[in-house]
CSV table of C-alpha atoms and ligand atoms in Angstrom, one decimal:
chain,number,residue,atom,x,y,z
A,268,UNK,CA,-83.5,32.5,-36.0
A,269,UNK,CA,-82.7,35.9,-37.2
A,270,UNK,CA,-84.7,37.3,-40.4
A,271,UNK,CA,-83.6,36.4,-43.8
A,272,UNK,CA,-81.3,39.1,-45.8
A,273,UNK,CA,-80.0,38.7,-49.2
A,274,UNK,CA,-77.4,40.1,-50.5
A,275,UNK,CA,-78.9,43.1,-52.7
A,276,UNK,CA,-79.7,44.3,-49.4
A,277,UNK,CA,-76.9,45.4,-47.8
A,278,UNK,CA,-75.7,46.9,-51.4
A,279,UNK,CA,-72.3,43.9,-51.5
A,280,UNK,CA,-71.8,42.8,-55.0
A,281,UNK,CA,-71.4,39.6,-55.9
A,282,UNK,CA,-68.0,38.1,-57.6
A,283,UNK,CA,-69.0,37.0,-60.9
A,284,UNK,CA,-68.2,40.2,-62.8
A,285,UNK,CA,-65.1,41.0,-60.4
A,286,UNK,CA,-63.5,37.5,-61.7
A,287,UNK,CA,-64.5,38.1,-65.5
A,288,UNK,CA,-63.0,41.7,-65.6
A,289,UNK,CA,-59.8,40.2,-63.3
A,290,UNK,CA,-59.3,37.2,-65.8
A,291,UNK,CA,-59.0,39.5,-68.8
A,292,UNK,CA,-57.7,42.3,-67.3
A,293,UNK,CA,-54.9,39.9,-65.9
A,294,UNK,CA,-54.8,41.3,-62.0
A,295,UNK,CA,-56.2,39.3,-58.8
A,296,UNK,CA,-59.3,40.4,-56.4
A,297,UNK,CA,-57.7,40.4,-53.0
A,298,UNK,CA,-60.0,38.7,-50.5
A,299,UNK,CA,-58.6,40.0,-47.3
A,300,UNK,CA,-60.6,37.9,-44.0
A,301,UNK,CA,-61.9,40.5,-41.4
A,302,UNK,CA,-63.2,40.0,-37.7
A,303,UNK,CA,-63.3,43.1,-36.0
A,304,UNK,CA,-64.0,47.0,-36.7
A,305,UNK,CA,-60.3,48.3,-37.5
A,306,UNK,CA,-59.8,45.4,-39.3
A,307,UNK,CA,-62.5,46.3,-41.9
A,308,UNK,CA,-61.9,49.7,-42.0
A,309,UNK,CA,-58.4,48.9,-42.9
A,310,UNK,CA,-59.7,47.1,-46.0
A,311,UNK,CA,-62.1,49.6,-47.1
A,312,UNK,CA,-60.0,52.4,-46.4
A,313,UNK,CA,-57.0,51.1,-48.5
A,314,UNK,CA,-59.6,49.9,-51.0
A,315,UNK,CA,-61.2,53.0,-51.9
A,316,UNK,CA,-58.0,54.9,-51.9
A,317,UNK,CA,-55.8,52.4,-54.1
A,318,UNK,CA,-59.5,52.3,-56.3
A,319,UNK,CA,-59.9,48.4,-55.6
A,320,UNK,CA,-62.1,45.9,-55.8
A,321,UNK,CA,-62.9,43.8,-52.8
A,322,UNK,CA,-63.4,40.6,-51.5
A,323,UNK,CA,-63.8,40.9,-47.2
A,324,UNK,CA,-64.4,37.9,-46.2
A,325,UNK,CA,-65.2,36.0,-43.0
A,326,UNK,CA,-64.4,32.7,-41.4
A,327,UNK,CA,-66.7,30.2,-39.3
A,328,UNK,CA,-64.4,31.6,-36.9
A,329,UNK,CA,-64.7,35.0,-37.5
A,330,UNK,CA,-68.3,34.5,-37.3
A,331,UNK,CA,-68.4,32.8,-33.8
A,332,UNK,CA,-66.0,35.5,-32.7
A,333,UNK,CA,-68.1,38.5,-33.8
A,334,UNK,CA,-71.6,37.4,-34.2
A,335,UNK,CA,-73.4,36.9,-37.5
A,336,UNK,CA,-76.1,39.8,-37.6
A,337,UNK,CA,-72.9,42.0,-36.5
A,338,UNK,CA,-70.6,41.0,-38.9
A,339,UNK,CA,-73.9,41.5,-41.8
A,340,UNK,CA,-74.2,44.9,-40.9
A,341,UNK,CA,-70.5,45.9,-40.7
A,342,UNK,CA,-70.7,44.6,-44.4
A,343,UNK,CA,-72.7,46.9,-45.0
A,344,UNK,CA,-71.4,49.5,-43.1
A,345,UNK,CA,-68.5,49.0,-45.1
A,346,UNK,CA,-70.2,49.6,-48.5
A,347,UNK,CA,-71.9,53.1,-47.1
A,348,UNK,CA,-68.7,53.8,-45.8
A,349,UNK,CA,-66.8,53.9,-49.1
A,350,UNK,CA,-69.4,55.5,-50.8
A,351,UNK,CA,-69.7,58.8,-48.7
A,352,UNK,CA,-66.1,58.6,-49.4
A,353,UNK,CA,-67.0,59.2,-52.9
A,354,UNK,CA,-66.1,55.3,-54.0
A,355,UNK,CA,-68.0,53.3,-56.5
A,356,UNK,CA,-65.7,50.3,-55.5
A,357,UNK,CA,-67.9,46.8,-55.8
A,358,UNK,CA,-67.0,45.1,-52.1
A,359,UNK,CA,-68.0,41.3,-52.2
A,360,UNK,CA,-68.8,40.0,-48.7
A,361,UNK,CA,-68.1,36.0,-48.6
A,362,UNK,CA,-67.7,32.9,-46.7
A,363,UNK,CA,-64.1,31.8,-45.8
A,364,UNK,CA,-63.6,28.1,-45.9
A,365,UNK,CA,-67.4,27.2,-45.6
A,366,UNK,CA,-67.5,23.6,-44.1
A,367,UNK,CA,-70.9,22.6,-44.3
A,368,UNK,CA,-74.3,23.4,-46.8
A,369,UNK,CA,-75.7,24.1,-43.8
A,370,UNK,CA,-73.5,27.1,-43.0
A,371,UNK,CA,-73.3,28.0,-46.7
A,372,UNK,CA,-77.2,28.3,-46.5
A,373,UNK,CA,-76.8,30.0,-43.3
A,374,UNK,CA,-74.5,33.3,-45.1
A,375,UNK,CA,-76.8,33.4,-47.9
A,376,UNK,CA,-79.7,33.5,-45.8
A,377,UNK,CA,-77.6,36.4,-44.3
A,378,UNK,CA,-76.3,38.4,-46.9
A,379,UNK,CA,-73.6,37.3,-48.3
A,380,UNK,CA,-73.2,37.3,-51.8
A,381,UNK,CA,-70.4,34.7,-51.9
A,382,UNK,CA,-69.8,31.5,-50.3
A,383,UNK,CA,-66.8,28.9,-50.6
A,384,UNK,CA,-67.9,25.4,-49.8
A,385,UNK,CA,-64.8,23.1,-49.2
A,386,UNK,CA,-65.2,19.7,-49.6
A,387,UNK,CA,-61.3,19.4,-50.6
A,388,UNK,CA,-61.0,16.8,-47.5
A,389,UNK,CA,-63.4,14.5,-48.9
A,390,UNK,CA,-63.2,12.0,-51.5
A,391,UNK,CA,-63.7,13.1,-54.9
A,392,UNK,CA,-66.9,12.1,-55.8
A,393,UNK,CA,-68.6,13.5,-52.0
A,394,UNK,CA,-66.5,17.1,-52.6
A,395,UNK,CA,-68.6,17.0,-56.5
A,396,UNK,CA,-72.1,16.1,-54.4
A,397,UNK,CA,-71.7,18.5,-51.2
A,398,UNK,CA,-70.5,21.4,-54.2
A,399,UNK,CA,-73.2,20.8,-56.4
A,400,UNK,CA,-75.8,21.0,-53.5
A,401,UNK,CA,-74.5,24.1,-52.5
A,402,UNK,CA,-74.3,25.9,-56.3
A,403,UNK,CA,-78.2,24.5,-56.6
A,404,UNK,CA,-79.0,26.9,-53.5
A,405,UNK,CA,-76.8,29.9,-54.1
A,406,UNK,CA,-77.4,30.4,-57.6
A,407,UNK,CA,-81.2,30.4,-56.6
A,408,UNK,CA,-80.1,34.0,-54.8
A,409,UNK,CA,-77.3,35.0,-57.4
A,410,UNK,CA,-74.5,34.0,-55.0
A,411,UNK,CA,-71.6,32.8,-56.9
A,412,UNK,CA,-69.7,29.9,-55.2
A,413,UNK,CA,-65.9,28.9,-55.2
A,414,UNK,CA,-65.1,25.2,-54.5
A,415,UNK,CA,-61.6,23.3,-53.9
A,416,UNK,CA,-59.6,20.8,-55.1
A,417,UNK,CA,-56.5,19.4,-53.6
A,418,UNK,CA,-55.7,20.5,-50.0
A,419,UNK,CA,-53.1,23.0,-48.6
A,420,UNK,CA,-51.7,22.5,-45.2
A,421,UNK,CA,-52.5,23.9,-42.0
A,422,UNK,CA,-55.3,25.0,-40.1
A,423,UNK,CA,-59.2,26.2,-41.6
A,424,UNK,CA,-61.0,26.2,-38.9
A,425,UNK,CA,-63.0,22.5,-39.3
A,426,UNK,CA,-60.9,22.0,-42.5
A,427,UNK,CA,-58.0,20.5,-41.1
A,428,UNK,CA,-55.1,18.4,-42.4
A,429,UNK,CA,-51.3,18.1,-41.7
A,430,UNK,CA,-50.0,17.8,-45.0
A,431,UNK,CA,-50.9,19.0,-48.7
A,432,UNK,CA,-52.0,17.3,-51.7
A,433,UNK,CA,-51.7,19.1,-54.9
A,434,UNK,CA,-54.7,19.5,-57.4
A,435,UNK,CA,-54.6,17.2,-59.7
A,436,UNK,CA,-55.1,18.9,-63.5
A,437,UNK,CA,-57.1,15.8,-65.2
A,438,UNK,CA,-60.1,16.3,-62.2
A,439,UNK,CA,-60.7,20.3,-63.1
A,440,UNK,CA,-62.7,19.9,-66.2
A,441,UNK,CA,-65.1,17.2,-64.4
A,442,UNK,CA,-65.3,18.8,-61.4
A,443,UNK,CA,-65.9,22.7,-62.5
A,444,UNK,CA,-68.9,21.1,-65.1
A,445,UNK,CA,-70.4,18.7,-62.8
A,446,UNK,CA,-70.9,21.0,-59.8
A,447,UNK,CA,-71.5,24.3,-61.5
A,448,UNK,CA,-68.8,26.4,-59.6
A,449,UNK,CA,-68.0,30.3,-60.1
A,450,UNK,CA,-64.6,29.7,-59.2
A,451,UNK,CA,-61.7,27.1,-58.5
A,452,UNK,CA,-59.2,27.3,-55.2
A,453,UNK,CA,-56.1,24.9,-56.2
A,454,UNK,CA,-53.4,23.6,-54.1
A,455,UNK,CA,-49.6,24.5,-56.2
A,456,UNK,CA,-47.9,24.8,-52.5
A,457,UNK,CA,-49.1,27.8,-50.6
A,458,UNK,CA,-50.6,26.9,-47.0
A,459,UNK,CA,-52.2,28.5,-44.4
A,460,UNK,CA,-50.8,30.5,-41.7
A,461,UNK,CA,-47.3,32.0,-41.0
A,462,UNK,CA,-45.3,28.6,-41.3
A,463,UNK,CA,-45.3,28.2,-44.7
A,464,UNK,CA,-42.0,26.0,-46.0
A,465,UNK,CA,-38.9,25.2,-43.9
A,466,UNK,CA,-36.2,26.9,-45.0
A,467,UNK,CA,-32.5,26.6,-43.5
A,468,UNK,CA,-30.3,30.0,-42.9
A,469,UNK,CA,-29.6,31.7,-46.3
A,470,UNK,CA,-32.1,29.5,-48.1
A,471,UNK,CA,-35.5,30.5,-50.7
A,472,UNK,CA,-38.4,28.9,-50.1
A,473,UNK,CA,-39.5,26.1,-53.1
A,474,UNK,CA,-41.1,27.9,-55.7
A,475,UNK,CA,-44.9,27.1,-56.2
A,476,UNK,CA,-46.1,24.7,-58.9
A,477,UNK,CA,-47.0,27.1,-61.9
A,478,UNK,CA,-46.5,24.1,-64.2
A,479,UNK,CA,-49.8,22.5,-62.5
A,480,UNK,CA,-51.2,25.5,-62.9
A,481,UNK,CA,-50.5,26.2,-66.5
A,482,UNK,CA,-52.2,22.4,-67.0
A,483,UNK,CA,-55.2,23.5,-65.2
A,484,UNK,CA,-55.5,26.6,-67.1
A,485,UNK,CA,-55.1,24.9,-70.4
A,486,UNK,CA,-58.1,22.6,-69.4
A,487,UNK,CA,-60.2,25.5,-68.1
A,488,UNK,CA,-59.4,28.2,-70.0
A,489,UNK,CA,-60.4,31.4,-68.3
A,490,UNK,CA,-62.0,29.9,-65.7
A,491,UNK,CA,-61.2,31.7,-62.2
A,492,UNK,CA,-58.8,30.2,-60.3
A,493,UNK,CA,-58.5,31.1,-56.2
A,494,UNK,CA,-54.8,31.3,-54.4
A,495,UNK,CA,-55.3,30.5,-50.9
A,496,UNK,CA,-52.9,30.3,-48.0
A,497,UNK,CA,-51.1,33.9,-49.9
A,498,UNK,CA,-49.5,35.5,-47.3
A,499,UNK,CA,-46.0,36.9,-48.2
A,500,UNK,CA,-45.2,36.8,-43.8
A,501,UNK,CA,-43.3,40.0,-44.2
A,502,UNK,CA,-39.2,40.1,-42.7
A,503,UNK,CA,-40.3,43.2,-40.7
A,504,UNK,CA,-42.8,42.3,-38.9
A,505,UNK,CA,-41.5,39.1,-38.0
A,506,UNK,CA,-38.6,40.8,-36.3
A,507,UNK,CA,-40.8,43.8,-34.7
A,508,UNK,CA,-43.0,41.3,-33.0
A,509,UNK,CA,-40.0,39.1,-31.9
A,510,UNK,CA,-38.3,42.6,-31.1
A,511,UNK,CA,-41.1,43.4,-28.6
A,512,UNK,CA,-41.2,40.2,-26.8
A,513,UNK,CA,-43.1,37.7,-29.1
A,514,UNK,CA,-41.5,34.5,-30.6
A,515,UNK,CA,-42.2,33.8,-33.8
A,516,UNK,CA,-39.5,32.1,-35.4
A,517,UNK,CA,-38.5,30.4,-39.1
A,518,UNK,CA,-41.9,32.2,-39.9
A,519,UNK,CA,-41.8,32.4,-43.9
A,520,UNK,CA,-44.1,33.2,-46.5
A,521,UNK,CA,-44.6,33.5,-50.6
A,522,UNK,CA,-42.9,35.5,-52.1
A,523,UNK,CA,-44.4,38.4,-53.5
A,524,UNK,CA,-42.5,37.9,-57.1
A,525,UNK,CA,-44.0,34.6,-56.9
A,526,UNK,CA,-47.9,36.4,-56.2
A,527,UNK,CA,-47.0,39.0,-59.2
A,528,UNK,CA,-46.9,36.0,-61.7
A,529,UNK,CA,-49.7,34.2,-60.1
A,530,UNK,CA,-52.1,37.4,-60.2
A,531,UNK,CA,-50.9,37.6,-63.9
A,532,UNK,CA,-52.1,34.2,-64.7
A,533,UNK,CA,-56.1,33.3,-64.3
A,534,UNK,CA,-55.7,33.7,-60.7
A,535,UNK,CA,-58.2,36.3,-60.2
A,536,UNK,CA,-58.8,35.8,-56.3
A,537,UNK,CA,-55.8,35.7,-53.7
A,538,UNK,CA,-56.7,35.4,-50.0
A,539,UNK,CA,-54.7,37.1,-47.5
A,540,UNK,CA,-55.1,36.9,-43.8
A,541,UNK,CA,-52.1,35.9,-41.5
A,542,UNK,CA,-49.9,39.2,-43.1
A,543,UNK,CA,-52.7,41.5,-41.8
A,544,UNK,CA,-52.7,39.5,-38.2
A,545,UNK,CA,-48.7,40.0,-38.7
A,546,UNK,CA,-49.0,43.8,-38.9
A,547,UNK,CA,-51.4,44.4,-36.4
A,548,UNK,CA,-49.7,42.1,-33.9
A,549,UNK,CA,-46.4,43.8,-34.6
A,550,UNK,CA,-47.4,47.6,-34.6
A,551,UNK,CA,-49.5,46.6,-31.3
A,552,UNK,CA,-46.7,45.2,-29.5
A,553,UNK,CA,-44.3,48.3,-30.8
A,554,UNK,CA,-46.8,50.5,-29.8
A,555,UNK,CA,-47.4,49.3,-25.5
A,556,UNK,CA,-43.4,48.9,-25.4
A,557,UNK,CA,-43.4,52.2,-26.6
A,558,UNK,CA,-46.2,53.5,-24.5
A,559,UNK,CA,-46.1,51.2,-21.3
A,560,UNK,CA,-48.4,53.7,-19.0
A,561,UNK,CA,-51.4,53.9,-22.4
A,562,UNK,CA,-54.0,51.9,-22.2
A,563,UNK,CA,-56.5,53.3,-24.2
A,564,UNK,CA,-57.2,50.6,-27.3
A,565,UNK,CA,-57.8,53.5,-29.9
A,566,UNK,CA,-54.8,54.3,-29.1
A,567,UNK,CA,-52.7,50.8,-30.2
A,568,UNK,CA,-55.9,49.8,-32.3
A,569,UNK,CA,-55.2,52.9,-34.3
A,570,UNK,CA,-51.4,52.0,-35.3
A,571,UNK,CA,-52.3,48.9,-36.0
A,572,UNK,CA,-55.0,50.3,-38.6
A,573,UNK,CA,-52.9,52.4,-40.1
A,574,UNK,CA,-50.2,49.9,-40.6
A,575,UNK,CA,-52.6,47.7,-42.4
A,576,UNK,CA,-53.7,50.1,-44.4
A,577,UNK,CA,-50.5,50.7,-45.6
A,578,UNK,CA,-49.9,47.2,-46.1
A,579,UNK,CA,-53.4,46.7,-48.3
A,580,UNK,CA,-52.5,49.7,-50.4
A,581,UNK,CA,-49.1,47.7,-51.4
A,582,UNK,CA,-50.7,45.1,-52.0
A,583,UNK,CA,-53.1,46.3,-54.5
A,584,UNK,CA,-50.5,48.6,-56.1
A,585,UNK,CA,-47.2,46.6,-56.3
A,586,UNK,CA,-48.6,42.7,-55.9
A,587,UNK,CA,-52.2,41.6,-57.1
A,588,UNK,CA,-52.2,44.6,-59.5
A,589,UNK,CA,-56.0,45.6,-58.6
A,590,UNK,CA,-55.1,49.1,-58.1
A,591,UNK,CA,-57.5,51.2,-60.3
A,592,UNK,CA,-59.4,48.3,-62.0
A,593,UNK,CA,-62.7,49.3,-59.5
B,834,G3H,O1,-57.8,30.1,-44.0
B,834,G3H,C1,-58.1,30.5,-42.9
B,834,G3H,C2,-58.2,31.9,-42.6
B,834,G3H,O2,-57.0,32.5,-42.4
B,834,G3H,C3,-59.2,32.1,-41.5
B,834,G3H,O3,-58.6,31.8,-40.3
B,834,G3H,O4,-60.2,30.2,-39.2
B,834,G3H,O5,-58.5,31.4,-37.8
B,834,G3H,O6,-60.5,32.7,-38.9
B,834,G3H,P1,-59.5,31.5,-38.9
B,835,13P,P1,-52.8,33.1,-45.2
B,835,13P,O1,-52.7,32.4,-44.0
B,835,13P,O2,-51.6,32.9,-46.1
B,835,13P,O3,-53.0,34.6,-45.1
B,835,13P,O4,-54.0,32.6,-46.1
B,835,13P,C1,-55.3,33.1,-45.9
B,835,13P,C2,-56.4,32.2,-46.5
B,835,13P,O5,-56.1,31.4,-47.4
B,835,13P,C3,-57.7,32.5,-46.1
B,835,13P,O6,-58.6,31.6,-46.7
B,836,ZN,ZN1,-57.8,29.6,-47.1
């Protein structure tokens, strides 16, 4: 076993005051999932020059794929890097979809300074014990904690289901006081990945369910709500990728008009992955059709940073609104 690291140590910040200042300020803390180096460059790049606040955050997967003690010091990396660029720009690092106390534990024991325990599979009254235990041991080390209730399709890793069940408003109050938690991730009709809704030619995707979310925020008020599954699966990539020999098709997203009024509302964290796999998939693919006889990866590794740093800056300027709130 590696040696313990808390948070304070590699200079992350923590969420609590993110989510206060995001709840009254009435913009959303993007929490963008990173696995590799251009990846998190990306983020802090576009982060520091849009003057954001941060969530990066990591997956079980992400950690199998790049190694714990690597992924720790990249963290940290990333908050040295934005300040010799002359940022004071707070840069949570947290867990993605935690499935277990054990690997919450784990990610405070190695820095992190946020953790998501999801017990949103499990019957009520398990998701309120597993939660609780897990609030106990973080707030010991100052590590906020978001839990979830009701479950979004599509794939997290362990968390896995086929369909979605919305939250249901009458469990918020009970469950946010009994277990403790920083912060609330609800199901209103977002899921994971690129597939989101099936929509027929010419049609909009459903809208999501702000009326459950206007109940929730009428029991809770001001509590910190979490969008997950926020992806907007942007037309352009969809076709450059498909363009360039991939197949990706009825891929569909949320809207970003949608994300706007969500961001608005007490949703103060909104987690983004599968539009900054889009972007670097496309711009990747663009870029060895382009350039058949390169095979240098800074080469397509750099256009596909760029374009996600140009997607993050959009983001935090025209969507979640977090643009200059650092
Ligand atoms: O919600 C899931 C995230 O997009 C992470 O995905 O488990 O493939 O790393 P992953
Ligand atoms: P997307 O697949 O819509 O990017 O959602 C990411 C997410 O919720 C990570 O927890
Ligand atoms: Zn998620």
């Amino acid at each position: 076993m590696s040696k313990r690291i808390y948070y304070q140590e590699l200079g992350v910040a923590n969420t609590r005051e993110m989510f206060l200042k995001a709840v009254n300020g009435g913009y959303a803390i993007p929490a963008y999932n990173f696995n590799n180096l251009e990846q998190l460059q990306a983020i802090v790049t576009a982060c520091v020059e849009t003057d954001s606040p941060v969530i990066v955050q990591v997956s079980k997967g992400a950690r199998n794929y790049a190694n714990e003690i690597m992924l720790r010091y990249m963290a940290m990396g990333a908050v040295k890097m934005a300040r010799a660029m002359g940022s004071k720009i707070p840069i949570a690092l947290h867990l993605d979809h935690g499935d277990s106390f054990e690997l919450c534990q784990a990610c405070i024991e190695s820095g992190f300074s946020s953790v998501m325990i999801d017990g949103s599979h499990l019957a009520y009254d398990d998701n309120v014990a597993l939660t609780r235990k897990v609030v106990e041991y973080a707030h010991e080390h100052d590590v906020t904690v978001e839990g979830e209730l009701g479950v979004l399709a599509g794939i997290e890793d362990e968390v896995q289901s086929d369909h979605s069940t919305y939250t249901k408003p009458e469990e918020v109050e009970d469950f946010v006081s009994r277990t403790g938690v920083d912060s609330l991730a609800i199901s209103i009709g977002t899921s994971h990945g690129a597939f989101k809704f099936k929509v027929g030619p010419g049609e909009e995707p459903p809208p999501l369910r702000f009326d459950i979310l206007h109940e929730i925020e009428q029991r809770i008020p001001g509590f910190p709500i979490v969008l997950h599954g926020s992806s907007s699966v942007v037309p352009e990539y969809i076709e450059l990728i498909n363009q360039y020999g991939g197949r990706l098709d009825g891929a569909v997203g949320v809207s970003e008009e949608q994300l706007r009024q969500a961001a608005a509302s007490s949703v103060c964290k909104i987690n983004i992955d599968s539009d900054g796999r889009l972007a670097m998939t496309a711009k990747v693919r663009e870029y060895l059709a382009q350039n058949p006889a390169e095979f240098d990866p800074r080469k397509y590794l750099r256009a596909a940073r760029s374009e996600l740093v140009r997607l993050i800056k959009h983001k935090n300027e025209t969507v979640l609104g977090s643009a200059g709130q650092a």
